Tab-separated table of C-alpha atoms in Angstrom:
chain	number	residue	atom	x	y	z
A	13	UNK	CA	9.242	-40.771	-12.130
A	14	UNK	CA	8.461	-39.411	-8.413
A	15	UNK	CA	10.723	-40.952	-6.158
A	16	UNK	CA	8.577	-43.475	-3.724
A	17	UNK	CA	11.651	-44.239	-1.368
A	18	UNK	CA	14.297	-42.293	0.348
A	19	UNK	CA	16.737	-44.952	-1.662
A	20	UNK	CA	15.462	-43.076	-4.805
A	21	UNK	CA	15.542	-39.619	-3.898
A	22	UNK	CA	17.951	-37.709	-5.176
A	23	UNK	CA	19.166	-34.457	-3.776
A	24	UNK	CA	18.737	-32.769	-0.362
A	25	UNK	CA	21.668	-34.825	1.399
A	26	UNK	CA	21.723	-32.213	4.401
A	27	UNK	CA	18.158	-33.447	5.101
A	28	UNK	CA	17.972	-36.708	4.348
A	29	UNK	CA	21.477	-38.702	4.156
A	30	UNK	CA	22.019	-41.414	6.642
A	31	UNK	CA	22.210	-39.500	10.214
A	32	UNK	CA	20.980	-35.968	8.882
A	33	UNK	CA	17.855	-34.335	10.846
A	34	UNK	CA	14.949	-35.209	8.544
A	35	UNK	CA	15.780	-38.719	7.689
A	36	UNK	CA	16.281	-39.224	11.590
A	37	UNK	CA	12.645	-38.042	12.647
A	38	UNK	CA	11.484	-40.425	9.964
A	39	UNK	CA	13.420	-43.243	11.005
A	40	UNK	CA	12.360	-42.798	14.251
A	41	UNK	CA	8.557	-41.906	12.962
A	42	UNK	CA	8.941	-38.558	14.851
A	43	UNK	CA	8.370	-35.903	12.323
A	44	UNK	CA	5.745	-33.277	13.909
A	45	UNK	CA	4.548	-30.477	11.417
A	46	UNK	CA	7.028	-29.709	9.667
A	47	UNK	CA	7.304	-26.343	6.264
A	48	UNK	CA	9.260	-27.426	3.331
A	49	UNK	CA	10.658	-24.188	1.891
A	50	UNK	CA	12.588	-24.526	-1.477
A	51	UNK	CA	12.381	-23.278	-5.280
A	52	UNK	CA	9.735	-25.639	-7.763
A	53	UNK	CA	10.945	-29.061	-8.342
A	54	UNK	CA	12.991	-29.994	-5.533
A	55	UNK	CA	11.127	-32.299	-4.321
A	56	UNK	CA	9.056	-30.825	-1.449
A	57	UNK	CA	5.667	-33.179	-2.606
A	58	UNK	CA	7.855	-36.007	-3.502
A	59	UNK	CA	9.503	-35.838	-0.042
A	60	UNK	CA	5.922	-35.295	2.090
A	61	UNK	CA	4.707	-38.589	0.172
A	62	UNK	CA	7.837	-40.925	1.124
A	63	UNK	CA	7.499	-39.382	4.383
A	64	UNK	CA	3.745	-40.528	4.810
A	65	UNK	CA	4.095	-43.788	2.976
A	66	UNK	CA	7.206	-44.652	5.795
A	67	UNK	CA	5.116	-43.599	8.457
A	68	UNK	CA	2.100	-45.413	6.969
A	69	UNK	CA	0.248	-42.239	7.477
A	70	UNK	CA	-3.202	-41.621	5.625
A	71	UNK	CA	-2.001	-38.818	3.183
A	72	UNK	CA	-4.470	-36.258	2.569
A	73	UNK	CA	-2.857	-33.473	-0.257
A	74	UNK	CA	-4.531	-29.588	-0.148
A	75	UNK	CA	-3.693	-27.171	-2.923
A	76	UNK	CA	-4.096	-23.797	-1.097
A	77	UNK	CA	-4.982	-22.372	-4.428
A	78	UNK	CA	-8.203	-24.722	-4.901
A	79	UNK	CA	-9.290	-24.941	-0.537
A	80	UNK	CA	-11.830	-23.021	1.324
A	81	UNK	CA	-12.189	-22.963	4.749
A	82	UNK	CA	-15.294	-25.456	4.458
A	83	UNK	CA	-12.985	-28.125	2.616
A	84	UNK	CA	-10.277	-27.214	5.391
A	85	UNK	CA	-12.866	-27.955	8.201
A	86	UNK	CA	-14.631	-31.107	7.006
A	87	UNK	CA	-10.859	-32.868	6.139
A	88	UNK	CA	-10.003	-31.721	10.267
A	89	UNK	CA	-13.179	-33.506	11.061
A	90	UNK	CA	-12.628	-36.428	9.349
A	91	UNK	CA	-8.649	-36.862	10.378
A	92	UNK	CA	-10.298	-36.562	14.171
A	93	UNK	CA	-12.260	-39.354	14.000
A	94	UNK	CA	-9.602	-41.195	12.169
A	95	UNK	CA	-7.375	-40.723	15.296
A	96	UNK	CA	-9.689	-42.196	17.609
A	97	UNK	CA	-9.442	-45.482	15.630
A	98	UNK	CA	-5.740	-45.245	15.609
A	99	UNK	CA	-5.468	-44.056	12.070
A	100	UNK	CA	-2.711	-41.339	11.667
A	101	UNK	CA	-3.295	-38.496	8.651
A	102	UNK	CA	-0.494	-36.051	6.724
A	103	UNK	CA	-2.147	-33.117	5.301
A	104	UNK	CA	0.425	-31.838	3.065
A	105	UNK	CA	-0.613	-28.474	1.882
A	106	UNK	CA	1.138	-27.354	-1.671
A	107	UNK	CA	1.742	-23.667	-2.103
A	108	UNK	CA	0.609	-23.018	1.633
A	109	UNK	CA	1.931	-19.074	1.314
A	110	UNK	CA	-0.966	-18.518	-0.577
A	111	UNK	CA	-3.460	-19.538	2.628
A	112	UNK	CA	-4.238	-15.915	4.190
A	113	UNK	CA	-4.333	-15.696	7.953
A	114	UNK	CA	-7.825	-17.574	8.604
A	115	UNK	CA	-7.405	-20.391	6.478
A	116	UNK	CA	-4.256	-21.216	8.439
A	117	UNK	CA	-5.953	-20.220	12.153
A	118	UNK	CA	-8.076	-23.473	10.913
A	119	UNK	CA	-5.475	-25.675	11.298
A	120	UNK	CA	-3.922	-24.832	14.622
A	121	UNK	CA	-6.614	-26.452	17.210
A	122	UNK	CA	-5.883	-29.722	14.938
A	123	UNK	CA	-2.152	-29.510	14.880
A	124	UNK	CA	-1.804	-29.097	18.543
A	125	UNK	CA	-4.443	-31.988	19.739
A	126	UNK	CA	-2.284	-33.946	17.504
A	127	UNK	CA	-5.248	-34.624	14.938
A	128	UNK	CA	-3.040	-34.171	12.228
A	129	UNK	CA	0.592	-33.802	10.777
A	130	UNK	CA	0.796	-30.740	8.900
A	131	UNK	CA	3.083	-30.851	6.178
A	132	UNK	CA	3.496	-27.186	4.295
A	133	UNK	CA	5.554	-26.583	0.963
A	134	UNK	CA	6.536	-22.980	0.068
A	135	UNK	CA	8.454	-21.274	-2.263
A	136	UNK	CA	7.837	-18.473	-0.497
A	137	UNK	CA	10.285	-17.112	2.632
A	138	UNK	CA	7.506	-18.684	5.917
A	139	UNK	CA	9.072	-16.159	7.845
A	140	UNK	CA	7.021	-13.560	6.028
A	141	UNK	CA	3.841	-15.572	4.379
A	142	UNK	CA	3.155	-18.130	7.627
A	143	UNK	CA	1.338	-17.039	10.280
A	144	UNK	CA	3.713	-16.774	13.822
A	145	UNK	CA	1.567	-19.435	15.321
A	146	UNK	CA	1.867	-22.627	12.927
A	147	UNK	CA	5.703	-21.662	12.340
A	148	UNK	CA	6.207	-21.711	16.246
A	149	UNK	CA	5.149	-25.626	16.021
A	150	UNK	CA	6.622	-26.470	12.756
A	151	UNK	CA	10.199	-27.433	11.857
A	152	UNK	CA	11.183	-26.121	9.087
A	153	UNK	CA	13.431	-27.523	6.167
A	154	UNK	CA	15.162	-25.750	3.554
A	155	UNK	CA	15.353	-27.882	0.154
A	156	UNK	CA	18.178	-26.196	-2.394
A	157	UNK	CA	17.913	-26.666	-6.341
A	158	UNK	CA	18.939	-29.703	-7.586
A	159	UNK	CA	22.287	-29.510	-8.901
A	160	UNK	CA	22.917	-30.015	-12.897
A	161	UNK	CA	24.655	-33.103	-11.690
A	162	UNK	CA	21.841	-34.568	-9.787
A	163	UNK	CA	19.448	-33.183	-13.048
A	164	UNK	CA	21.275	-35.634	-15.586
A	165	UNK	CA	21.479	-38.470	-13.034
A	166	UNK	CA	17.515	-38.184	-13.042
A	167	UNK	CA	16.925	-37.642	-16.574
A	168	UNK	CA	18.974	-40.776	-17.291
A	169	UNK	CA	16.738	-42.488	-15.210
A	170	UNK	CA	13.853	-41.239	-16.997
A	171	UNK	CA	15.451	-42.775	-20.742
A	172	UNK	CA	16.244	-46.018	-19.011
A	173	UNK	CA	12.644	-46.656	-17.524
A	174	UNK	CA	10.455	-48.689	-18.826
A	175	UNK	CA	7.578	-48.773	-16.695
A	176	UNK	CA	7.099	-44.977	-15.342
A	177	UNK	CA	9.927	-43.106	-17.713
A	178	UNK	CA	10.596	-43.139	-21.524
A	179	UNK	CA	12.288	-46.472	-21.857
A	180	UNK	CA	9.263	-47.558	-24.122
A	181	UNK	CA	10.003	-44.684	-26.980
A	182	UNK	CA	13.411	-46.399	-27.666
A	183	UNK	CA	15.352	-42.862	-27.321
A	184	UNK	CA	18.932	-41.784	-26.776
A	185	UNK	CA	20.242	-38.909	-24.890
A	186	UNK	CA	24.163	-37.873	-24.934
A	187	UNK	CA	25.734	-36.394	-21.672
A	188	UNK	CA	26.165	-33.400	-23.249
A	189	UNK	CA	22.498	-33.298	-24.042
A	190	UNK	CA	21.413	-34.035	-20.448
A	191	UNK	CA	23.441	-31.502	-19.388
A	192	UNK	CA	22.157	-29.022	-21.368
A	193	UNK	CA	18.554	-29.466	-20.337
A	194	UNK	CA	19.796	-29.554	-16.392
A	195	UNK	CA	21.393	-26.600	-17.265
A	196	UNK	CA	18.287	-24.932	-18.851
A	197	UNK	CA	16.290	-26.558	-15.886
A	198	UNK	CA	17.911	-23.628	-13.310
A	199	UNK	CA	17.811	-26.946	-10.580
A	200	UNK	CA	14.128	-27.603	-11.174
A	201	UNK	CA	13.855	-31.338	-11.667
A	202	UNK	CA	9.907	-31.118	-12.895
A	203	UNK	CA	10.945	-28.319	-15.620
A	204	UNK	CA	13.751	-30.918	-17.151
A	205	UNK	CA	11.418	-33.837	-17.108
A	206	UNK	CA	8.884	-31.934	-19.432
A	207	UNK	CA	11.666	-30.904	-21.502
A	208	UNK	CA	12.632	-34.299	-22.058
A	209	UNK	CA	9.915	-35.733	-22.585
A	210	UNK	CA	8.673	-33.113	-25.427
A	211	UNK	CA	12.147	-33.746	-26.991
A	212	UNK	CA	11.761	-37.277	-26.693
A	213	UNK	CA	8.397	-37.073	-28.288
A	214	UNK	CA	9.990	-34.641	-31.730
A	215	UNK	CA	13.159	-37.213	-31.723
A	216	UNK	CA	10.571	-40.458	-32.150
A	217	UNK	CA	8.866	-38.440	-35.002
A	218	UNK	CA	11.803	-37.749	-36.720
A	219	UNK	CA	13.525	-41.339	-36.307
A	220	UNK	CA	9.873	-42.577	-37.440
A	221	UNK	CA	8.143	-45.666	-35.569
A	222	UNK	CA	11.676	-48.113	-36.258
A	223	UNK	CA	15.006	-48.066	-34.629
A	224	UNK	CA	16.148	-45.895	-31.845
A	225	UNK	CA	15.747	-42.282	-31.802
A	226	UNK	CA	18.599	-39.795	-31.142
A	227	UNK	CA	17.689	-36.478	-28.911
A	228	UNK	CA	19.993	-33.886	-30.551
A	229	UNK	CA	20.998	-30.303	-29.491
A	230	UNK	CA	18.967	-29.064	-32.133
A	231	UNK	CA	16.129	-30.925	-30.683
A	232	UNK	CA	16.366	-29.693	-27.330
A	233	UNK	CA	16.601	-26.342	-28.598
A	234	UNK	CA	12.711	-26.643	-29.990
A	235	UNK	CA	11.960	-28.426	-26.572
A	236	UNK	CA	12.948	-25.512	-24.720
A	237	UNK	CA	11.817	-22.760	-26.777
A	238	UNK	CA	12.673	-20.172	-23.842
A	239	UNK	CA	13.847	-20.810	-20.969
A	240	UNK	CA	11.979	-20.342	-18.379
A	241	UNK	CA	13.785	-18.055	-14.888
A	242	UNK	CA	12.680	-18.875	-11.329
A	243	UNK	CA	10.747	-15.396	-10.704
A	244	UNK	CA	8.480	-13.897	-8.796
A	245	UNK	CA	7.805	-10.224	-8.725
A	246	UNK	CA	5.919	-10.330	-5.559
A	247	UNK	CA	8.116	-12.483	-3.651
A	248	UNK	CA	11.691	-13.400	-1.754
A	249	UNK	CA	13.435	-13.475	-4.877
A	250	UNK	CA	12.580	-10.612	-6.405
A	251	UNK	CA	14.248	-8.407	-3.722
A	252	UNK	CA	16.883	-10.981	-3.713
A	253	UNK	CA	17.892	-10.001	-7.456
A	254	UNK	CA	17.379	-6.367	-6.576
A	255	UNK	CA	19.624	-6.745	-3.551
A	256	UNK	CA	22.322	-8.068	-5.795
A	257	UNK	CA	22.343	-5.890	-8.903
A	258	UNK	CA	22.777	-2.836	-6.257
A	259	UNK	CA	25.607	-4.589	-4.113
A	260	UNK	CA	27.431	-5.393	-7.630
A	261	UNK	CA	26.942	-1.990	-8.592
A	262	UNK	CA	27.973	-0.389	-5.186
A	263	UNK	CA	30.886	-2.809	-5.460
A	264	UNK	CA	32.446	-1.611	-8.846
A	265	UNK	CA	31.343	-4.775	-11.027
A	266	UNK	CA	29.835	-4.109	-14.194
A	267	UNK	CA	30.432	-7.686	-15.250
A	268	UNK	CA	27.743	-8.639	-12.327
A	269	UNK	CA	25.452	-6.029	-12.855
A	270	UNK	CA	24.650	-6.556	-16.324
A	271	UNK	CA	24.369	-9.852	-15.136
A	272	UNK	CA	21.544	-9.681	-12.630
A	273	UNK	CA	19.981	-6.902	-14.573
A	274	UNK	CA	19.487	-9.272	-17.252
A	275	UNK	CA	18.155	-11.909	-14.804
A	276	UNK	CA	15.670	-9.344	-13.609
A	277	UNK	CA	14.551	-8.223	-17.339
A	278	UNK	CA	14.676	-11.423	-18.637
A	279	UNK	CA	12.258	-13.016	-16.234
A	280	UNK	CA	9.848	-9.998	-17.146
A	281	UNK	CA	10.755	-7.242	-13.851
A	282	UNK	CA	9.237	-4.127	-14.942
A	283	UNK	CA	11.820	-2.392	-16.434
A	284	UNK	CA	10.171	1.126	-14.625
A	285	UNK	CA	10.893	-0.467	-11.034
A	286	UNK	CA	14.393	-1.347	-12.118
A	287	UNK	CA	15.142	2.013	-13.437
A	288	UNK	CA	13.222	3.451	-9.997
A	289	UNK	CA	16.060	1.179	-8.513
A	290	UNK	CA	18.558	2.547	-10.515
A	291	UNK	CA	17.956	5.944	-9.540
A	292	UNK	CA	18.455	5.301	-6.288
A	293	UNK	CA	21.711	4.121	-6.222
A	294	UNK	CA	23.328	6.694	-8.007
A	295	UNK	CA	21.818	9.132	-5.204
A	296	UNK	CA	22.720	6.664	-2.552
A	297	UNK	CA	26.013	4.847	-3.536
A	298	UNK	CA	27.451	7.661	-6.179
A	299	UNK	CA	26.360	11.193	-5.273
A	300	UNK	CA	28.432	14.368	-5.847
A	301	UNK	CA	31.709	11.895	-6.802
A	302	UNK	CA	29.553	12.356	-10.273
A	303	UNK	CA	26.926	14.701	-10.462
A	304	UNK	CA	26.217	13.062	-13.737
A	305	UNK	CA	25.217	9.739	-12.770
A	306	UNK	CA	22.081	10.664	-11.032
A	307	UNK	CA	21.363	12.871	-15.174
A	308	UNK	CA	22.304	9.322	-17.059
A	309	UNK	CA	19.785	7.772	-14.690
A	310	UNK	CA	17.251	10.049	-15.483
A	311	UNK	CA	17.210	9.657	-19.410
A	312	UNK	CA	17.832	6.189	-18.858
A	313	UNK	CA	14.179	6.113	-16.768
A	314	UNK	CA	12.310	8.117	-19.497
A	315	UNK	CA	14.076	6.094	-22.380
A	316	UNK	CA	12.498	2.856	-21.241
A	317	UNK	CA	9.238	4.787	-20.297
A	318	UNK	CA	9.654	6.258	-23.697
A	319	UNK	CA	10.758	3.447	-26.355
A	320	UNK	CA	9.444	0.202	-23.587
A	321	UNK	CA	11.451	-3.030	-24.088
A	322	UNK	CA	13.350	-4.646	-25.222
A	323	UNK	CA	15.081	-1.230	-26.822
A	324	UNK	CA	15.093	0.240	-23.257
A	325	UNK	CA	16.773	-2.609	-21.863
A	326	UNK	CA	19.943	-0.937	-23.441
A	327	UNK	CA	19.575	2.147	-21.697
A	328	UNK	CA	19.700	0.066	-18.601
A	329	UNK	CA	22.315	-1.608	-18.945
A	330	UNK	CA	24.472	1.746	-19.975
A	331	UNK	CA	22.715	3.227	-16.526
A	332	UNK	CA	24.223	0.168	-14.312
A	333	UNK	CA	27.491	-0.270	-16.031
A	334	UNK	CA	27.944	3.695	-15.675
A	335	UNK	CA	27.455	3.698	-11.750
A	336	UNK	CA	29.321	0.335	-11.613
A	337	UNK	CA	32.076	2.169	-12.804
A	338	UNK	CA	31.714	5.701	-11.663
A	339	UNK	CA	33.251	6.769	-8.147
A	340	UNK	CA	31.560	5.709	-5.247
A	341	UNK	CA	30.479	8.051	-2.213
A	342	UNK	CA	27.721	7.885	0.323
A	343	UNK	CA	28.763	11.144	2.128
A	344	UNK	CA	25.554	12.546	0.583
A	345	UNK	CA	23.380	9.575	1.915
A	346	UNK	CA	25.134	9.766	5.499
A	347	UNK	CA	24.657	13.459	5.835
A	348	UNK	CA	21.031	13.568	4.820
A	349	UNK	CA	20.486	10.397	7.491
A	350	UNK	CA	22.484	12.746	10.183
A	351	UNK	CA	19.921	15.473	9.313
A	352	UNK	CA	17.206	13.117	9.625
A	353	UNK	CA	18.005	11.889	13.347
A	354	UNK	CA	18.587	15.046	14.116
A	355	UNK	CA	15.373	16.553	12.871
A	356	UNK	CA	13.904	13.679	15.004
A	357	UNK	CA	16.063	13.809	18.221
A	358	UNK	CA	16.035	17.655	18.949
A	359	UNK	CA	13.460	20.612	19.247
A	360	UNK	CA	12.619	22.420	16.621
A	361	UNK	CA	13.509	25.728	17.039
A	362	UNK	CA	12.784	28.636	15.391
A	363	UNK	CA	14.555	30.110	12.686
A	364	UNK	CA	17.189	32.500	13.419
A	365	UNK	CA	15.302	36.340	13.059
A	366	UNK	CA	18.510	37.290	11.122
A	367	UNK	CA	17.390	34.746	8.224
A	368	UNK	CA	13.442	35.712	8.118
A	369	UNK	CA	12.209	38.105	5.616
A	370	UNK	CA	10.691	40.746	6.970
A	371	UNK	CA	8.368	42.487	4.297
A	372	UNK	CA	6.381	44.093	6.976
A	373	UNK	CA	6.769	46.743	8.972
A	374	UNK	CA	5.726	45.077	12.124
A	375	UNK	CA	7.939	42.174	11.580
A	376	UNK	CA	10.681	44.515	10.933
A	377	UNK	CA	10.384	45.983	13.957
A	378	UNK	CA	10.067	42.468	15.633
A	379	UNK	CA	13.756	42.482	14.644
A	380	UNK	CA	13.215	39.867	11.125
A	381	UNK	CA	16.172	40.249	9.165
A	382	UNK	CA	18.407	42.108	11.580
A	383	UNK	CA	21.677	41.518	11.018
A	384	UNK	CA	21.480	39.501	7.477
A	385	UNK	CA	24.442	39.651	5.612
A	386	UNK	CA	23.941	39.649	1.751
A	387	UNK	CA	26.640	37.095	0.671
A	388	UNK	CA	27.160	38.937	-2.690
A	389	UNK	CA	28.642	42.213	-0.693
A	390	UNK	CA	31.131	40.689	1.256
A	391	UNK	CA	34.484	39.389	-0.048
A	392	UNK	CA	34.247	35.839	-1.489
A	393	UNK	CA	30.989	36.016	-1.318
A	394	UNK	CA	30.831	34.255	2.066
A	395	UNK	CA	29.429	35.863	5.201
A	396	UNK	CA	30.822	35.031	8.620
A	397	UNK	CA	26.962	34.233	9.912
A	398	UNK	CA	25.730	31.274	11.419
A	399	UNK	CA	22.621	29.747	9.176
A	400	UNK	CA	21.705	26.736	11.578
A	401	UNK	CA	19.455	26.893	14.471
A	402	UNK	CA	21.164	27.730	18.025
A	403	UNK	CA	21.052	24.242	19.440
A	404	UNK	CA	22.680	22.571	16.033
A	405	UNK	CA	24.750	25.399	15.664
A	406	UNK	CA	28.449	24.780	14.240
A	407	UNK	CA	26.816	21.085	13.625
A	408	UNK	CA	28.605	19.556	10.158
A	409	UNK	CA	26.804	17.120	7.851
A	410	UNK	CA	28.234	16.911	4.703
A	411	UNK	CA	31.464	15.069	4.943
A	412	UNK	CA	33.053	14.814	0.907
A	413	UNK	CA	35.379	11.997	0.058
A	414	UNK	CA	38.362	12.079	-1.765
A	415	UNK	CA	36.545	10.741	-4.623
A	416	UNK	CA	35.445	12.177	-8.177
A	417	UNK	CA	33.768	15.433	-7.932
A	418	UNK	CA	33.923	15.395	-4.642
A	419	UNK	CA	37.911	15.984	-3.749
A	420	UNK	CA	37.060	19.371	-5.481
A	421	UNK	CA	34.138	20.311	-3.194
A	422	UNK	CA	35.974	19.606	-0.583
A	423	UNK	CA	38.752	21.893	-1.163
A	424	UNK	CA	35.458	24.287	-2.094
A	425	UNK	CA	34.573	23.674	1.888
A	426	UNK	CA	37.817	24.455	2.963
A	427	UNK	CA	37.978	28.016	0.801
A	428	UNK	CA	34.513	28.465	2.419
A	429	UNK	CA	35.801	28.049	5.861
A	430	UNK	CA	39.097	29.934	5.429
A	431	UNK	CA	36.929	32.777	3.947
A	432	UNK	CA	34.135	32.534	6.786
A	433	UNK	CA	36.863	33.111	9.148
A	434	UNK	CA	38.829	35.689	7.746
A	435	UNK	CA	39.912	38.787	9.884
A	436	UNK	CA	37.170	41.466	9.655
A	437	UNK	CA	33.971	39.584	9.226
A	438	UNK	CA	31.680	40.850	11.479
A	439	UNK	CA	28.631	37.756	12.478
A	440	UNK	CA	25.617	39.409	13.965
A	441	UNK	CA	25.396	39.750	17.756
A	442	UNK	CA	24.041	36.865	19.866
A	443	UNK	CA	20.927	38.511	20.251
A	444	UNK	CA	20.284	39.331	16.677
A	445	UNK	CA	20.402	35.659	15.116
C-alpha cells in the first residue's frame, strides 16, 4: 500500500501540498541532500522513493543498521561512474542516526562532487546524531504523525484494494473500527496497517471461506494485544516526556502528571530514573514550602526499588500527584545557584580565625577561635557575629516565599535578624574575625 505518487500520499501537507518547499524542489527536480526527521510510519521511505521515481533517479536504499564502510565505499564508486554516463543515484539511508561519525565522513567527498543525492531518515533529533558537516549541506524536513483522520482514510484504502490491499479477503471495517486502530496507531501509518491486516486475517476465519467478513471491536482488541508507545530511552523523546511530567508538576497539574508518568512507565522507562527524576523536583521546584515532599520522594524511590513494577508504579504516581499539588518554591534552588557563582566568581578566602577550632596551643595563640560566640549563651540563642568570609560578608542567599513552610521561616529570619541586632550584642573586633 506504499504510496508511488505524490497524488497518493497522504499526510505532510506543509511539505508537499501544491506550492509548499519539498514538492517545489521536486517539481523543479532540485532537491539536493536532503534528512527526513519524523516518528516511524510517516512516510519518510515512502516519500524518498516518489522523490527518486519523479526525478528518475537510480535509487539505491542503505539500512545503517546492516552497512559497513566497505558496502558504503563500493555503492560511492559505483554512483561515480554512473554520473559520468549521465545516470543520477538517491542513496536513501534508513535509520541514518545510527551511522557513527566515520561511516558518515564516507559520504561527504560524494555529496559535494555531486556523485550522489543523499537522502537520510531519522527518528532521531540530526541536530544531535548527524555529524555538523552533512547537516551543513542537507535540508532538512520535519514529517509529523499522521493524524487519526489521515490513519482511517488509509486503512480504507487498504479494505477497498484489490491488487496491493485486502480487497481480495472480502472484509468490512466500520468507522468506528478504523478509528480505533488509528487511534491505537499513535500516527504511525505502518503500525495500523499490520493491525489491520492481522484483524482482517481472525475476521476471515471466523466468517469462514463464504460471504463477507465483519472486523469487530472485539477483533481489533486481539489484533492489538498491547499497544505499542513511540519510545526510546536513549533518545529525543525520552527527555521530551521527562521535560513534561516535571513542567506539569512544577505547574500544579496532577491530571498531567499522572498522565505523562504513565506514558513514561507504560512504554517501559525505568521506573528508578523516574523516581531519580522525581527527587529532583521536589528539591528543585518544592523545597522548604514542604519539607515533606523531598521524605514522600524518598520512600517512594525505595518502594519501587523495593516491591519493582507494576506495584511501585503506585508509589509514583502518589510521589507526582503530591508535588503537583504541594506549594511550589525555588528559593532553595536559586540560593544554592547564587552560592555556586559565587564560589566560582570570587577568591576563596580563608575562614574567619573566630570560626576555627583551635585544639592546639599554637593555633590558639595564632588567634583560632578568638572571639567565638557560643550561640547557646547569648539571648535567643543568636550571636551578633558575622559567619561569612570578609569579601561576601552581609551577602544573603536564601530568599523564602510566602509559600507553605516557608512564610514561617521567613518570619524565623526576621526574629533572627531582630535578635542579631539587638542593643548589647557585642560582634568580635575587625581584627579578630
Amino acid at each position: 500500500m506504499r504510496p508511488r505518487t505524490l497524488e497518493e500520499f497522504i499526510g505532510q501537507e506543509h511539505l508537499v501540498a501544491r506550492g509548499k518547499p519539498l514538492r517545489a524542489q521536486i517539481e523543479r527536480d532540485d532537491i539536493g541532500s536532503l534528512i527526513f526527521w519524523g516518528p516511524p510510519g510517516t512516510g519518510k521511505t515512502t516519500l524518498a522513493k516518489i522523490i527518486a521515481g519523479m526525478t528518475k533517479a537510480d535509487f539505491i536504499e542503505f539500512s545503517a543498521v546492516l552497512a559497513g564502510i566497505k558496502e558504503i565505499k563500493q555503492v560511492m564508486a559505483d554512483a561515480e561512474r554512473a554520473r559520468q554516463y549521465g545516470t543520477r543515484t538517491i542513496v536513501f539511508i534508513d535509520e541514518i542516526h545510527r551511522f557513527n561519525k566515520a561511516q558518515q565522513d564516507a559520504f561527504l567527498p560524494h555529496v559535494e562532487k555531486g556523485n550522489i543525492r543523499l537522502i537520510g531518515a531519522t527518528t532521531e533529533n540530526p541536530s544531535f546524531e548527524i555529524i555538523a558537516a552533512l547537516l551543513s549541506r542537507s535540508r532538512v524536513y520535519v514529517l509529523n504523525p499522521l493524524t487519526e483522520e489521515q490513519v482511517v482514510l488509509l486503512l480504507k484504502r487498504a479494505i477497498c484494494d484489490s491488487e496491493r490491499g485486502l480487497g481480495a479477503m472480502n472484509v468490512d471495517a466500520s468507522e468506528d473500527v478504523l478509528a480505533k486502530i488509528a487511534a491505537y496507531s499513535s500516527g504511525d501509518a505502518r503500525s495500523a496497517y499490520n493491525v489491520l491486516e492481522v484483524a482482517a486475517g481472525l475476521a476471515r476465519n471466523l466468517a469462514g471461506k463464504e460471504g463477507r467478513a465483519a472486523i469487530t471491536d472485539e477483533i481489533v482488541r486481539d489484533a492489538l494485544q498491547k499497544r505499542i508507545l513511540l519510545y526510546d530511552k536513549a533518545g529525543e523523546e525520552h527527555y521530551n516526556l521527562i521535560s513534561a511530567l516535571h513542567k506539569s508538576v512544577r505547574n500544579s497539574d496532577p491530571d498531567a502528571s499522572l498522565y505523562w508518568l504513565g506514558r513514561m512507565l507504560e512504554a517501559g522507562e525505568d521506573p528508578l530514573y523516574v523516581a531519580r527524576r522525581v527527587v529532583r523536583m521536589a528539591v528543585e521546584d518544592i523545597g522548604l514550602a514542604d519539607p515533606n515532599a523531598l521524605s514522600l520522594c524518598m520512600a517512594a524511590r525505595d518502594a519501587v526499588d523495593f516491591i519493582g513494577q507494576p506495584e511501585g508504579n503506585l508509589a509514583l504516581a502518589q510521589a507526582v500527584v503530591y508535588l503537583a499539588l504541594a506549594p511550589k518554591s525555588n528559593a532553595l534552588y536559586t540560593a544554592y545557584s547564587d552560592v555556586q557563582q559565587d564560589v566560582e566568581r570570587t577568591a576563596a578566602e580563608a575562614v574567619p580565625l573566630h570560626l576555627r577550632n583551635a585544639p592546639t596551643g599554637l593555633m590558639k595563640g595564632l588567634g583560632y577561635g578568638k572571639g567565638y560566640q557560643y550561640a547557646h549563651d547569648v539571648e535567643g540563642k543568636v550571636a551578633d557575629m558575622q559567619c561569612l568570609p570578609g569579601n561576601l560578608r552581609d551577602r544573603i542567599y536564601y530568599h523564602p516565599t510566602n509559600e507553605g513552610m516557608e512564610r514561617e521561616m521567613r518570619e524565623r529570619i526576621a526574629e533572627i535578624k531582630r535578635l542579631r541586632s539587638k542593643p548589647g550584642k557585642n560582634p568580635p573586633s575587625e581584627k579578630e574575625s
